[in-house]
Coordinates of C-alpha atoms in Angstrom, one line a residue:
M18 CA -29.4 -20.4 130.6
A19 CA -30.4 -21.5 127.1
V20 CA -28.0 -20.6 124.3
F21 CA -29.0 -18.4 121.4
P22 CA -29.4 -20.3 118.2
M23 CA -27.6 -18.7 115.3
F24 CA -26.9 -20.0 111.8
I25 CA -23.7 -18.8 110.1
E26 CA -22.4 -19.1 106.6
L27 CA -19.4 -21.4 106.4
E28 CA -18.9 -21.7 102.6
R29 CA -15.1 -21.4 102.0
E30 CA -14.5 -20.4 105.6
I31 CA -11.4 -21.8 107.3
C32 CA -12.1 -24.1 110.3
L33 CA -9.4 -25.7 112.4
I34 CA -9.7 -29.0 114.3
I35 CA -7.1 -30.1 116.9
G36 CA -7.0 -33.9 117.2
G37 CA -7.4 -36.6 114.6
G38 CA -9.6 -39.2 116.2
K39 CA -13.2 -40.2 115.6
V40 CA -14.6 -37.0 117.2
A41 CA -12.5 -35.0 114.9
L42 CA -13.7 -37.1 112.0
R43 CA -17.4 -36.4 112.9
K44 CA -16.7 -32.6 113.2
A45 CA -14.8 -32.5 110.0
E46 CA -17.6 -34.3 108.1
A47 CA -20.2 -31.9 109.5
L48 CA -18.1 -28.8 108.5
L49 CA -17.4 -30.2 105.0
D50 CA -21.1 -30.8 104.5
M51 CA -21.5 -27.0 105.1
G52 CA -18.8 -26.1 102.6
A53 CA -16.1 -25.1 105.0
E54 CA -12.3 -25.4 104.3
V55 CA -11.1 -27.7 107.1
H56 CA -7.5 -28.1 108.5
V57 CA -6.9 -31.0 111.0
I58 CA -3.9 -30.7 113.2
S59 CA -2.8 -33.8 115.1
R60 CA 0.0 -36.3 115.9
K61 CA -2.0 -39.1 114.2
F62 CA -5.2 -39.4 112.1
E63 CA -8.1 -41.7 111.6
P64 CA -7.7 -43.4 108.2
E65 CA -11.1 -41.9 107.1
L66 CA -9.8 -38.4 107.8
L67 CA -6.8 -39.0 105.5
E68 CA -9.1 -40.3 102.9
L69 CA -11.2 -37.1 103.0
Q70 CA -8.2 -35.0 102.0
T71 CA -8.7 -32.9 98.9
P72 CA -7.2 -29.6 97.8
E73 CA -9.0 -26.6 99.3
R74 CA -11.4 -28.9 101.2
L75 CA -9.6 -30.7 103.9
E76 CA -5.9 -31.0 104.8
C77 CA -4.3 -33.0 107.6
H78 CA -1.2 -31.5 109.3
E79 CA 1.0 -33.7 111.4
I80 CA 2.6 -32.2 114.5
D81 CA 5.2 -33.3 117.1
E82 CA 4.5 -34.3 120.7
G83 CA 3.7 -31.7 123.3
P84 CA 0.6 -30.1 125.0
L85 CA 0.8 -26.9 123.0
A86 CA 2.3 -28.4 119.9
A87 CA -0.7 -27.4 117.8
A88 CA -0.5 -23.8 118.9
V89 CA 3.2 -23.7 118.2
W90 CA 2.7 -25.2 114.8
L91 CA -0.1 -22.7 114.0
E92 CA 2.1 -19.8 115.1
Q93 CA 5.0 -20.9 112.9
N94 CA 3.3 -22.5 109.9
A95 CA -0.3 -21.2 109.5
R96 CA 0.4 -18.5 106.9
K97 CA 2.8 -20.8 105.1
E98 CA 0.2 -23.5 104.8
G99 CA -2.4 -21.1 103.5
I100 CA -4.4 -20.8 106.7
G101 CA -5.6 -17.2 106.8
D102 CA -8.4 -15.8 108.9
V103 CA -10.0 -18.6 111.0
A104 CA -13.7 -18.9 111.5
M105 CA -13.6 -21.3 114.4
L106 CA -11.4 -23.8 116.3
I107 CA -12.6 -27.2 117.4
C108 CA -10.5 -28.9 120.2
A109 CA -11.2 -32.6 119.7
T110 CA -8.4 -34.4 121.4
D111 CA -9.1 -36.9 124.2
D112 CA -7.0 -34.8 126.7
E113 CA -9.1 -32.2 128.5
R114 CA -6.0 -30.3 129.6
V115 CA -4.8 -29.9 126.0
N116 CA -8.2 -28.9 124.8
H117 CA -8.5 -26.3 127.5
Q118 CA -5.0 -24.8 126.7
M119 CA -6.0 -24.6 123.0
V120 CA -9.3 -22.9 123.9
L121 CA -7.3 -20.3 125.9
W122 CA -4.9 -19.8 122.9
A123 CA -7.9 -19.3 120.6
R124 CA -9.6 -16.8 122.8
K125 CA -6.4 -14.7 122.8
K126 CA -6.6 -14.7 119.0
R127 CA -10.3 -13.9 119.2
I128 CA -11.2 -17.1 117.5
P129 CA -14.4 -18.8 118.6
A130 CA -13.6 -22.2 120.1
N131 CA -15.3 -25.5 120.9
S132 CA -14.1 -28.2 123.3
A133 CA -15.2 -31.8 122.9
T134 CA -14.4 -32.5 126.5
N135 CA -15.8 -29.6 128.5
P136 CA -19.0 -27.6 127.7
K137 CA -17.7 -24.7 129.9
D138 CA -14.8 -24.3 127.4
C139 CA -17.2 -23.8 124.5
D140 CA -17.9 -20.4 122.9
F141 CA -20.4 -22.2 120.6
Y142 CA -21.8 -25.7 120.4
F143 CA -22.2 -28.2 117.6
P144 CA -25.9 -29.0 117.3
S145 CA -27.5 -32.2 116.1
V146 CA -28.5 -31.2 112.6
V147 CA -31.4 -32.3 110.4
R148 CA -30.9 -31.1 106.9
R149 CA -33.2 -31.2 103.9
G150 CA -31.4 -29.2 101.2
N151 CA -31.5 -25.6 102.4
L152 CA -33.8 -26.4 105.2
V153 CA -31.7 -26.9 108.3
V154 CA -32.8 -27.7 111.8
G155 CA -30.3 -27.5 114.6
I156 CA -30.9 -29.0 118.1
S157 CA -28.7 -28.2 121.1
T158 CA -28.8 -28.6 124.9
G159 CA -25.9 -26.2 125.3
G160 CA -23.5 -29.1 125.7
G161 CA -25.4 -30.4 128.7
T162 CA -27.1 -33.5 127.3
P163 CA -25.9 -34.4 123.7
A164 CA -27.8 -37.7 123.9
L165 CA -31.1 -35.8 124.3
A166 CA -30.2 -33.6 121.3
R167 CA -29.6 -36.7 119.2
M168 CA -33.0 -38.3 120.3
V169 CA -34.9 -35.1 119.4
S170 CA -32.9 -35.0 116.1
R171 CA -34.1 -38.6 115.2
Q172 CA -37.7 -37.6 115.9
I173 CA -37.4 -34.5 113.7
Q174 CA -35.9 -36.6 110.9
K175 CA -39.0 -38.8 111.0
A176 CA -41.2 -35.8 110.9
L177 CA -39.4 -34.2 107.9
P178 CA -39.3 -36.7 104.9
D179 CA -36.7 -36.3 102.2
W180 CA -39.1 -34.5 99.9
Y181 CA -38.9 -31.5 102.2
E182 CA -35.7 -30.6 100.2
T183 CA -38.0 -30.2 97.2
L184 CA -40.4 -28.2 99.3
A185 CA -37.6 -25.8 100.3
E186 CA -36.6 -25.3 96.7
T187 CA -40.2 -24.7 95.7
G188 CA -40.4 -22.0 98.4
V189 CA -37.3 -20.2 97.0
E190 CA -38.7 -20.3 93.5
A191 CA -42.1 -19.1 94.6
R192 CA -40.7 -16.3 96.7
E193 CA -38.9 -14.9 93.7
R194 CA -41.9 -15.1 91.4
I195 CA -44.2 -13.6 94.1
H196 CA -41.8 -10.6 94.6
Q197 CA -42.0 -10.0 90.8
A198 CA -45.8 -10.0 90.9
T199 CA -46.4 -7.7 93.9
T200 CA -44.6 -5.2 96.1
D201 CA -47.2 -5.5 98.9
S202 CA -45.5 -7.4 101.8
G203 CA -48.8 -8.6 103.3
E204 CA -49.9 -10.0 100.0
R205 CA -46.5 -11.6 99.4
K206 CA -46.8 -13.5 102.7
E207 CA -50.3 -14.6 102.0
I208 CA -49.5 -15.9 98.6
L209 CA -46.4 -17.7 99.8
V210 CA -48.3 -19.5 102.5
K211 CA -50.8 -20.7 99.9
V212 CA -48.0 -21.9 97.6
L213 CA -46.4 -23.8 100.5
Q214 CA -49.7 -25.4 101.6
A215 CA -50.3 -26.5 98.0
A216 CA -46.8 -27.9 97.8
L217 CA -47.2 -29.8 101.0
E218 CA -50.2 -31.6 99.5
D219 CA -48.1 -32.7 96.6
K220 CA -44.9 -33.7 98.5
G221 CA -43.2 -30.4 97.7
R222 CA -43.6 -30.4 94.0
L223 CA -45.2 -27.5 92.2
T224 CA -44.4 -26.3 88.6
E225 CA -43.9 -22.7 87.7
E226 CA -47.3 -22.8 86.1
D227 CA -48.8 -24.0 89.4
I228 CA -47.1 -21.1 91.3
D229 CA -48.2 -18.5 88.7
K230 CA -51.8 -19.8 88.9
I231 CA -51.9 -19.4 92.7
I232 CA -50.5 -15.9 92.3
R233 CA -53.1 -14.9 89.7
D234 CA -56.0 -16.5 91.7
N235 CA -55.0 -14.7 94.8
R236 CA -54.6 -11.3 93.1
S237 CA -57.8 -11.6 91.2
G238 CA -59.6 -12.5 94.4
E239 CA -58.3 -9.4 96.1
E240 CA -59.3 -7.2 93.1
N241 CA -62.8 -8.6 93.2
D242 CA -63.0 -7.7 96.9

């Protein structure tokens, strides 16, 4: 069955990654881009991961050998290291058995988990993401065919030029001004569509004066009707 797409706020949320390789690096970069606080737990780390370390953004914690060493470390050191409530756990080692054991540990703690080696061990999936400012598109095949998700992502990237970030910002500004101008929900939707259509014709850019003019023109037209 298809998975339900849900967007969650990760700003300042704590996310744990088990494993310090290239997969962990990609996951960490994606989470940092969304404002999360990331803790990576591993025996060794990609140099790029170590370079990403900054206070309150990303920390790398070195552990000893052992299949459940990460779980043991978390049980003993999490609070001491400032890791409080955890939003999610990403198991990104190259050992499916270790990842599976960590998923089971996370579920006992009621922490949503993701395994890089087995889709069946995933409570959620990392989508391919296309981002233009606050406009975010996520593509997922439920872990079944990540290559297909990446292909679709590239197609969407071509369809959404960089100036869509400006378009999204214009939409936020317009929505605030429209809500100040009228309390009628139907009228608000109608005006917002007109603003966005006008912005699309000018690569996302509209001034406050342009937005106010569209509001006035729409409202005067309705009054004449």
